């Protein structure tokens, strides 16, 4: 218990978890009274799995219309969203769409969240950036097929704006899925690279939200229903369990994807991490990872991974008690805070390397003359910089980037 906490916790209205639980969805949709839905996915799932066909047939047997949109793509853009809106509205032929289902990774779920806003009136998605303006989005069902992003429990959709090649956020608690259905069997066929990127993404969400700014100090800007509001005892509870599962299974599942127990555990870890960061928020790892992605265009999981050990190295001094706890959670044993502050970042960097991801910015493809730009770009993500609980954020970002380029941690011999 932390008596100083100011908790504002949001989660999906319904969590359905377990092997094979996707078979329950048509009956649940029928019980909720929904009659015409859009299933947002991509061509991999329509062409290479039976999942879309199985759902459509089972839903139609219960007199539920399903419009399939399988044009999802990695890092969906505002243009894709607007094109999908027009396409689906044409296919509806006057039918009233009353729900949206997302099948896929974070990109498909983000696209579906945006469509929940644009489909009712056909407005462009940019009309909802910053504030959705009191709009009432369609209810969303999220079926994640990777164990990493946690988009099934979060309030935001991240899209690329092609006009300036930046990421924009459409965010409101009303965009959290009404149903998060986590069926680990969806993840069993994920290839190793996807498994690694998703796993380290989940772990990053958990540890970053575990260490982020306290809820009592978080700037909610007077918002009565903030999407993110700082860490609390409640968010930290979910983060601990997520990290424990990641420490046990993240690397083994990458090395052997047939470990069903590990796949199930990582599906849980991803969701628990989302229940933590989906209310607590994130900070420097993601802020700087966006800057890395802008220069390398590499995957979100790997850009998080290359920055994570060095951010941990910087934040250790202001979170000594948490680092002593982290040492135990991550399997390093009982340590005092000073020893843990050195050991935890080193262990995390070892895991990054074991997942086949470069462990420093130079090896990742960042040029030395780009480091100052990285610092600036990271600081420009103001929401994340403000949540980094150190006294001088610009100076801390610069130290992090320089250490990440050199591959140097305080715990190195």
PDB file of C-alpha atoms in Angstrom, residues 29 79 84 101 115 127 144 151 185 235 261-263 287-288 382 405:
ATOM      1  CA  UNK A  29     -20.969 -10.697 -29.391  1.00  0.00           C
ATOM      2  CA  UNK A  79      -3.816   7.761 -45.173  1.00  0.00           C
ATOM      3  CA  UNK A  84     -10.002   1.928 -44.909  1.00  0.00           C
ATOM      4  CA  UNK A 101     -12.911  -6.484 -34.064  1.00  0.00           C
ATOM      5  CA  UNK A 115     -11.603   3.154 -37.292  1.00  0.00           C
ATOM      6  CA  UNK A 127      -9.941  15.261 -36.806  1.00  0.00           C
ATOM      7  CA  UNK A 144      -3.788  -9.880 -30.085  1.00  0.00           C
ATOM      8  CA  UNK A 151      -2.660  -2.630 -27.272  1.00  0.00           C
ATOM      9  CA  UNK A 185      -2.751 -20.081 -29.345  1.00  0.00           C
ATOM     10  CA  UNK A 235       0.069  -0.596 -11.601  1.00  0.00           C
ATOM     11  CA  UNK A 261       3.742 -23.062 -21.364  1.00  0.00           C
ATOM     12  CA  UNK A 262       6.162 -20.257 -22.192  1.00  0.00           C
ATOM     13  CA  UNK A 263       3.928 -18.910 -24.956  1.00  0.00           C
ATOM     14  CA  UNK A 287      10.919   8.620 -25.923  1.00  0.00           C
ATOM     15  CA  UNK A 288      14.437   7.790 -27.076  1.00  0.00           C
ATOM     16  CA  UNK A 382       7.317  15.997 -24.076  1.00  0.00           C
ATOM     17  CA  UNK A 405      26.540   4.617 -28.254  1.00  0.00           C
TER      18      UNK A 405
END
